[in-house]
Amino acid sequence: MNAETRRIEAKCHAALGSLNLPDRFTTQDLLDATSAKTGRRVIVQPAKLSGPMPFGMVLETATTYTILCPRNTSTLHRTHITHHELAHVLLHLSNADAPEPPRNHEFERAVRQLIPDLHPDLVARLRARTTYEDTQEHEAEYFATMAQAKLRAQVPHQRVDEEFPSGLRALFDVPVRASEQPVF
């Protein structure tokens, strides 16, 4: 394990440890503990995310962190996205000194379509909180994986009636259902 990986591991363990959770917990426990630590309500809201939108994002207001995640993905993926976005809340959103990312007009148009009544000042804040440098993404992925391993209940299995995103099928070696097999 190199020095950077050890640093990320220590940072993520410290963040998770600061929540005073038991050894095994649920995602709701993690949401509640993050809310208690930040003083803001944390909610997860399925949304239609596609095109230039990331898989998940956090909308920050004075009283709430709203985690937006795609409604058209598996429960397993949605859980991972939730944990990933919670990592950004715990590890990165408190950093007021973070530089503003470059403007992305395509992203701003997509946000406007998703949330048409969003105040213009919040678009910049949303943009600022959905674009992260590589180190922050590595930290969030490590935290999400670590949290997933500590879930009290097993990570939800793919429901039979849920479609597994094709791009992830090969990554996770998910067999093709008989009903999806090509007919020759």
XYZ file of N, CA and C in Angstrom:
552
model
N 0.856 -1.174 0.000
C 0.000 0.000 0.000
C 0.902 1.237 0.000
N 0.695 2.137 -0.950
C 1.532 3.322 -1.029
C 1.070 4.399 -0.037
N 1.849 5.450 0.089
C 1.575 6.506 1.080
C 0.242 7.204 0.816
N -0.092 7.432 -0.449
C -1.359 8.112 -0.778
C -2.554 7.246 -0.390
N -2.479 5.958 -0.654
C -3.568 5.050 -0.278
C -3.710 4.996 1.242
N -2.593 4.954 1.962
C -2.649 4.964 3.442
C -3.282 6.256 3.952
N -2.951 7.383 3.309
C -3.533 8.678 3.711
C -5.048 8.672 3.501
N -5.483 8.187 2.338
C -6.918 8.129 2.038
C -7.620 7.199 3.024
N -7.037 6.043 3.274
C -7.628 5.092 4.211
C -7.777 5.716 5.600
N -6.742 6.378 6.080
C -6.792 7.010 7.408
C -7.848 8.108 7.453
N -7.926 8.909 6.407
C -8.908 9.998 6.358
C -10.333 9.448 6.379
N -10.576 8.400 5.606
C -11.913 7.807 5.540
C -12.283 7.115 6.853
N -11.327 6.394 7.454
C -11.590 5.749 8.750
C -11.892 6.800 9.809
N -11.170 7.920 9.788
C -11.414 8.997 10.759
C -12.804 9.597 10.562
N -13.177 9.819 9.310
C -14.504 10.407 9.035
C -15.609 9.468 9.490
N -15.480 8.194 9.170
C -16.498 7.228 9.574
C -16.504 7.073 11.096
N -15.327 7.046 11.686
C -15.228 6.937 13.142
C -15.828 8.120 13.876
N -15.775 9.290 13.252
C -16.311 10.500 13.895
C -17.833 10.472 14.017
N -18.469 9.532 13.335
C -19.934 9.442 13.364
C -20.449 8.595 14.531
N -19.538 7.938 15.246
C -19.901 7.118 16.412
C -20.965 6.065 16.083
N -20.805 5.419 14.975
C -21.720 4.347 14.576
C -21.239 3.024 15.162
N -22.144 2.061 15.336
C -21.699 0.732 15.768
C -20.887 0.068 14.650
N -20.283 -1.085 14.960
C -19.470 -1.789 13.951
C -20.262 -2.104 12.693
N -21.533 -2.458 12.842
C -22.422 -2.727 11.718
C -23.562 -1.721 11.780
N -23.948 -1.183 10.637
C -24.991 -0.158 10.600
C -25.729 -0.243 9.280
N -26.812 0.535 9.181
C -27.584 0.604 7.941
C -27.262 1.913 7.231
N -27.668 1.998 5.991
C -27.488 3.258 5.264
C -28.271 4.372 5.961
N -29.458 4.052 6.484
C -30.235 5.071 7.199
C -29.481 5.546 8.442
N -28.814 4.630 9.149
C -27.980 5.026 10.300
C -26.899 6.004 9.851
N -26.284 5.724 8.715
C -25.231 6.582 8.180
C -25.784 7.951 7.801
N -26.967 7.970 7.184
C -27.615 9.247 6.842
C -27.926 10.047 8.109
N -28.491 9.370 9.118
C -28.854 10.042 10.369
C -27.621 10.587 11.095
N -26.548 9.798 11.134
C -25.324 10.239 11.814
C -24.681 11.416 11.082
N -24.726 11.392 9.749
C -24.186 12.513 8.970
C -25.011 13.765 9.232
N -26.324 13.608 9.315
C -27.203 14.728 9.618
C -26.876 15.309 11.003
N -26.704 14.442 11.983
C -26.377 14.906 13.332
C -25.034 15.629 13.350
N -24.059 15.112 12.626
C -22.724 15.727 12.608
C -22.723 17.083 11.903
N -23.447 17.186 10.797
C -23.415 18.424 10.007
C -24.455 19.452 10.451
N -25.453 18.992 11.199
C -26.519 19.910 11.600
C -27.507 20.194 10.476
N -27.436 19.422 9.425
C -28.356 19.571 8.290
C -29.038 18.241 8.027
N -30.281 18.317 7.617
C -30.994 17.108 7.229
C -30.347 16.559 5.962
N -30.228 15.242 5.874
C -29.673 14.595 4.683
C -30.751 13.691 4.115
N -31.136 13.961 2.872
C -32.155 13.138 2.233
C -31.632 12.614 0.893
N -32.158 11.483 0.482
C -31.800 10.885 -0.804
C -33.025 10.988 -1.702
N -32.829 11.549 -2.889
C -33.927 11.773 -3.817
C -33.604 11.164 -5.176
N -34.342 10.146 -5.595
C -34.136 9.634 -6.955
C -34.477 10.722 -7.974
N -33.702 10.787 -9.045
C -33.908 11.812 -10.067
C -33.571 11.231 -11.433
N -34.031 11.924 -12.458
C -33.713 11.507 -13.825
C -32.374 12.148 -14.197
N -31.307 11.391 -14.000
C -29.963 11.878 -14.299
C -29.474 11.166 -15.548
N -29.105 11.939 -16.553
C -28.599 11.354 -17.795
C -27.786 12.405 -18.535
N -27.212 12.018 -19.640
C -26.421 12.953 -20.441
C -25.184 13.407 -19.693
N -24.975 14.735 -19.584
C -23.754 15.223 -18.936
C -23.820 15.166 -17.407
N -24.925 14.680 -16.866
C -25.086 14.633 -15.414
C -24.217 13.510 -14.839
N -23.661 13.717 -13.643
C -22.935 12.624 -12.993
C -23.922 11.570 -12.480
N -23.417 10.419 -12.015
C -24.292 9.378 -11.462
C -25.033 9.895 -10.235
N -24.406 10.746 -9.458
C -25.030 11.290 -8.264
C -24.478 12.675 -8.005
N -25.192 13.424 -7.183
C -24.721 14.767 -6.813
C -25.376 15.172 -5.508
N -24.794 16.184 -4.874
C -25.325 16.708 -3.628
C -25.757 18.142 -3.872
N -27.000 18.447 -3.533
C -27.511 19.809 -3.562
C -27.477 20.302 -2.131
N -26.731 21.355 -1.883
C -26.531 21.874 -0.540
C -27.338 23.151 -0.347
N -28.160 23.183 0.709
C -28.844 24.419 1.106
C -28.428 24.711 2.550
N -28.943 25.779 3.111
C -28.584 26.155 4.479
C -29.016 25.109 5.500
N -30.042 24.326 5.183
C -30.573 23.379 6.161
C -30.537 21.920 5.726
N -30.220 21.668 4.454
C -30.366 20.308 3.927
C -29.266 19.961 2.929
N -28.854 18.704 2.957
C -28.080 18.113 1.869
C -29.027 17.143 1.177
N -29.277 17.367 -0.104
C -30.110 16.448 -0.874
C -29.202 15.696 -1.834
N -29.166 14.387 -1.657
C -28.375 13.540 -2.539
C -29.286 13.091 -3.672
N -28.937 13.479 -4.885
C -29.680 13.060 -6.064
C -28.976 11.856 -6.660
N -29.736 10.808 -6.922
C -29.174 9.601 -7.540
C -30.144 9.125 -8.613
N -29.627 8.411 -9.606
C -30.499 8.005 -10.709
C -31.569 7.023 -10.264
N -32.776 7.250 -10.760
C -33.862 6.326 -10.422
C -33.808 5.080 -11.292
N -33.075 5.138 -12.393
C -33.038 4.009 -13.331
C -31.763 3.180 -13.167
N -31.423 2.879 -11.914
C -30.280 2.016 -11.664
C -30.648 1.011 -10.578
N -29.782 0.071 -10.334
C -30.076 -0.977 -9.361
C -29.988 -0.456 -7.925
N -30.580 -1.184 -7.010
C -30.521 -0.841 -5.593
C -29.072 -0.846 -5.114
N -28.310 -1.821 -5.542
C -26.904 -1.916 -5.173
C -26.142 -0.672 -5.616
N -26.341 -0.253 -6.850
C -25.655 0.931 -7.376
C -26.125 2.192 -6.654
N -27.421 2.310 -6.405
C -27.970 3.482 -5.710
C -27.388 3.597 -4.289
N -27.224 2.440 -3.610
C -26.632 2.443 -2.270
C -25.193 2.939 -2.329
N -24.440 2.460 -3.311
C -23.050 2.899 -3.454
C -22.987 4.399 -3.758
N -23.842 4.873 -4.636
C -23.870 6.301 -4.965
C -24.186 7.118 -3.713
N -25.150 6.668 -2.922
C -25.500 7.383 -1.686
C -24.293 7.485 -0.767
N -23.584 6.370 -0.571
C -22.398 6.386 0.293
C -21.302 7.276 -0.285
N -21.134 7.248 -1.602
C -20.135 8.090 -2.268
C -20.446 9.568 -2.030
N -21.699 9.942 -2.215
C -22.074 11.347 -2.023
C -21.991 11.754 -0.555
N -22.314 10.835 0.365
C -22.126 11.132 1.792
C -20.654 11.401 2.098
N -19.762 10.685 1.426
C -18.330 10.941 1.605
C -17.990 12.364 1.216
N -18.553 12.839 0.104
C -18.287 14.226 -0.288
C -18.818 15.197 0.768
N -19.974 14.900 1.342
C -20.516 15.753 2.411
C -19.542 15.770 3.590
N -19.124 14.605 4.033
C -18.283 14.501 5.230
C -16.843 14.954 5.008
N -16.294 14.682 3.832
C -14.875 14.937 3.598
C -14.568 16.244 2.872
N -15.507 16.747 2.054
C -15.148 17.832 1.149
C -16.012 19.079 1.225
N -17.283 18.966 1.564
C -18.148 20.145 1.480
C -17.822 21.199 2.529
N -17.153 20.813 3.577
C -16.794 21.792 4.605
C -15.586 22.621 4.198
N -14.955 22.297 3.075
C -13.766 23.013 2.619
C -14.166 24.235 1.802
N -14.343 25.346 2.482
C -14.754 26.594 1.809
C -13.637 27.166 0.943
N -12.395 26.718 1.152
C -11.267 27.238 0.382
C -11.070 26.530 -0.956
N -11.903 25.540 -1.230
C -11.750 24.802 -2.486
C -11.988 25.742 -3.658
N -11.149 25.653 -4.684
C -11.335 26.550 -5.836
C -12.609 26.215 -6.596
N -13.210 27.248 -7.156
C -14.401 27.083 -7.995
C -13.984 26.361 -9.275
N -14.687 25.295 -9.643
C -14.328 24.605 -10.887
C -14.706 25.458 -12.095
N -14.129 25.156 -13.249
C -14.495 25.914 -14.454
C -15.970 25.705 -14.787
N -16.559 26.726 -15.393
C -17.973 26.637 -15.760
C -18.168 25.574 -16.831
N -19.264 24.870 -16.707
C -19.623 23.839 -17.682
C -21.053 24.152 -18.117
N -21.197 24.823 -19.236
C -22.507 25.283 -19.685
C -23.457 24.136 -20.003
N -22.932 23.036 -20.524
C -23.774 21.877 -20.813
C -24.351 21.316 -19.510
N -23.506 21.254 -18.480
C -23.970 20.782 -17.172
C -25.037 21.725 -16.614
N -24.815 23.030 -16.720
C -25.784 24.005 -16.205
C -27.130 23.871 -16.916
N -27.121 23.653 -18.240
C -28.379 23.444 -18.971
C -29.090 22.196 -18.466
N -28.327 21.147 -18.235
C -28.920 19.898 -17.736
C -29.533 20.106 -16.351
N -28.865 20.861 -15.497
C -29.404 21.153 -14.159
C -30.696 21.951 -14.291
N -30.717 22.918 -15.180
C -31.922 23.733 -15.399
C -33.103 22.858 -15.848
N -32.839 21.843 -16.675
C -33.908 20.942 -17.107
C -34.382 20.076 -15.945
N -33.451 19.654 -15.111
C -33.776 18.803 -13.976
C -34.524 19.577 -12.895
N -34.060 20.797 -12.615
C -34.643 21.633 -11.556
C -34.872 23.032 -12.135
N -35.967 23.248 -12.876
C -36.165 24.513 -13.591
C -36.284 25.748 -12.688
N -36.773 25.585 -11.465
C -36.972 26.735 -10.583
C -35.774 27.034 -9.687
N -34.649 26.388 -9.925
C -33.473 26.575 -9.092
C -32.945 28.000 -9.245
N -32.682 28.669 -8.125
C -32.154 30.026 -8.142
C -30.788 30.018 -8.833
N -30.486 31.019 -9.674
C -29.210 31.041 -10.414
C -27.978 30.940 -9.513
N -28.023 31.506 -8.313
C -26.878 31.418 -7.407
C -26.610 29.980 -6.977
N -27.659 29.160 -6.919
C -27.477 27.778 -6.496
C -26.890 26.911 -7.596
N -27.029 27.298 -8.858
C -26.458 26.502 -9.937
C -24.945 26.458 -9.778
N -24.326 27.588 -9.484
C -22.877 27.618 -9.290
C -22.479 26.763 -8.089
N -23.252 26.828 -7.022
C -22.926 26.041 -5.830
C -23.107 24.551 -6.115
N -24.145 24.210 -6.845
C -24.359 22.817 -7.223
C -23.233 22.354 -8.131
N -22.864 23.193 -9.084
C -21.764 22.854 -9.986
C -20.473 22.682 -9.188
N -20.259 23.559 -8.232
C -19.046 23.497 -7.427
C -18.995 22.229 -6.593
N -20.139 21.704 -6.260
C -20.183 20.548 -5.383
C -20.422 19.238 -6.124
N -20.369 19.263 -7.436
C -20.502 18.012 -8.187
C -19.286 17.752 -9.062
N -18.319 18.636 -9.050
C -17.092 18.436 -9.795
C -15.964 18.359 -8.778
N -15.273 17.250 -8.737
C -14.248 17.045 -7.731
C -12.959 16.619 -8.411
N -11.867 17.042 -7.817
C -10.578 16.610 -8.341
C -10.417 15.110 -8.108
N -9.474 14.516 -8.795
C -9.283 13.065 -8.720
C -9.082 12.558 -7.301
N -8.293 13.240 -6.490
C -8.040 12.798 -5.108
C -9.344 12.719 -4.335
N -10.211 13.703 -4.497
C -11.485 13.692 -3.783
C -12.368 12.548 -4.256
N -12.329 12.234 -5.537
C -13.099 11.103 -6.049
C -12.563 9.784 -5.496
N -11.258 9.663 -5.397
C -10.663 8.446 -4.824
C -11.079 8.307 -3.363
N -11.056 9.410 -2.628
C -11.472 9.380 -1.224
C -12.937 8.967 -1.098
N -13.782 9.548 -1.934
C -15.218 9.235 -1.869
C -15.478 7.775 -2.231
N -14.770 7.253 -3.225
C -14.935 5.851 -3.597
C -14.455 4.932 -2.477
N -13.344 5.279 -1.853
C -12.827 4.453 -0.755
C -13.822 4.454 0.405
N -14.328 5.641 0.749
C -15.291 5.752 1.839
C -16.543 4.930 1.533
N -17.057 5.046 0.314
C -18.275 4.322 -0.068
C -18.068 2.814 0.032
N -16.935 2.346 -0.435
C -16.641 0.914 -0.376
C -16.491 0.459 1.073
N -15.817 1.262 1.885
C -15.634 0.941 3.295
C -16.976 0.907 4.015
N -17.835 1.886 3.759
C -19.156 1.932 4.401
C -20.001 0.739 3.955
N -19.934 0.413 2.692
C -20.705 -0.713 2.165
C -20.316 -2.012 2.880
N -19.033 -2.171 3.188
C -18.553 -3.377 3.854
C -19.028 -3.466 5.300
N -19.439 -2.341 5.880
C -19.863 -2.323 7.276
C -21.383 -2.341 7.445
N -22.109 -2.468 6.351
C -23.565 -2.491 6.448
C -24.027 -3.663 7.302
N -25.005 -3.391 8.179
C -25.544 -4.428 9.056
C -26.185 -5.534 8.237
N -27.039 -5.166 7.341
C -27.652 -6.148 6.439
C -26.723 -6.284 5.245
N -26.782 -7.402 4.611
C -25.982 -7.574 3.413
C -26.371 -6.512 2.406
N -25.427 -6.157 1.569
C -25.722 -5.228 0.486
C -26.876 -5.827 -0.300
N -27.884 -5.009 -0.631
C -29.040 -5.562 -1.331
C -28.627 -6.278 -2.607
N -29.212 -7.442 -2.809
C -28.963 -8.174 -4.042
C -29.807 -7.573 -5.152
N -29.371 -7.785 -6.350
C -30.124 -7.329 -7.506
C -31.472 -8.045 -7.526
N -32.555 -7.297 -7.528
C -33.873 -7.928 -7.644
C -34.011 -8.520 -9.032
N -34.752 -9.578 -9.114
C -34.948 -10.255 -10.390
C -35.595 -9.323 -11.408
N -36.475 -8.436 -10.937
C -37.181 -7.568 -11.875
C -36.433 -6.272 -12.177
N -35.249 -6.072 -11.587
C -34.453 -4.880 -11.867
C -33.498 -5.161 -13.018
N -33.448 -4.244 -13.950
C -32.515 -4.388 -15.059
C -31.140 -3.956 -14.579
N -30.124 -4.746 -14.836
C -28.757 -4.398 -14.461
C -28.184 -3.552 -15.586
N -27.660 -2.353 -15.275
C -27.122 -1.508 -16.344
C -26.079 -2.264 -17.164
N -26.231 -2.237 -18.479
C -25.384 -3.048 -19.356
C -23.908 -2.724 -19.204
N -23.576 -1.471 -18.976
C -22.171 -1.097 -18.811
C -21.544 -1.691 -17.563
N -22.372 -1.994 -16.566
C -21.859 -2.571 -15.322
C -21.896 -4.092 -15.353
N -22.676 -4.660 -16.270
C -22.831 -6.122 -16.327
C -21.471 -6.811 -16.445
N -20.649 -6.373 -17.382
C -19.339 -7.010 -17.585
C -18.417 -6.745 -16.396
N -18.479 -5.535 -15.844
C -17.632 -5.176 -14.720
C -17.876 -6.086 -13.525
N -19.128 -6.405 -13.247
C -19.469 -7.221 -12.096
C -19.750 -8.673 -12.470
N -19.469 -9.042 -13.722
C -19.624 -10.412 -14.193
C -21.023 -10.944 -13.900
N -22.027 -10.140 -14.232
C -23.416 -10.540 -14.027
C -23.871 -11.329 -15.249
N -24.386 -12.531 -15.029
C -24.827 -13.324 -16.185
C -26.038 -12.689 -16.860
N -26.138 -12.912 -18.131
C -27.282 -12.443 -18.899
C -28.450 -13.373 -18.595
N -29.617 -12.790 -18.282
C -30.807 -13.600 -18.003
C -31.226 -14.357 -19.257
N -31.880 -15.489 -19.041
C -32.350 -16.295 -20.175
C -33.230 -15.464 -21.097
N -34.036 -14.570 -20.509
C -34.937 -13.748 -21.330
C -34.183 -12.713 -22.145
N -32.913 -12.445 -21.777
C -32.099 -11.464 -22.498
C -31.123 -12.115 -23.474
N -31.071 -13.467 -23.474
C -30.143 -14.184 -24.337
C -30.536 -13.946 -25.798
N -29.551 -13.702 -26.640
C -29.875 -13.530 -28.064
C -30.356 -14.855 -28.647
N -31.295 -14.740 -29.551
C -31.836 -15.922 -30.230
C -31.111 -16.056 -31.562
N -30.580 -17.249 -31.835
C -29.855 -17.478 -33.085
C -30.672 -18.301 -34.027
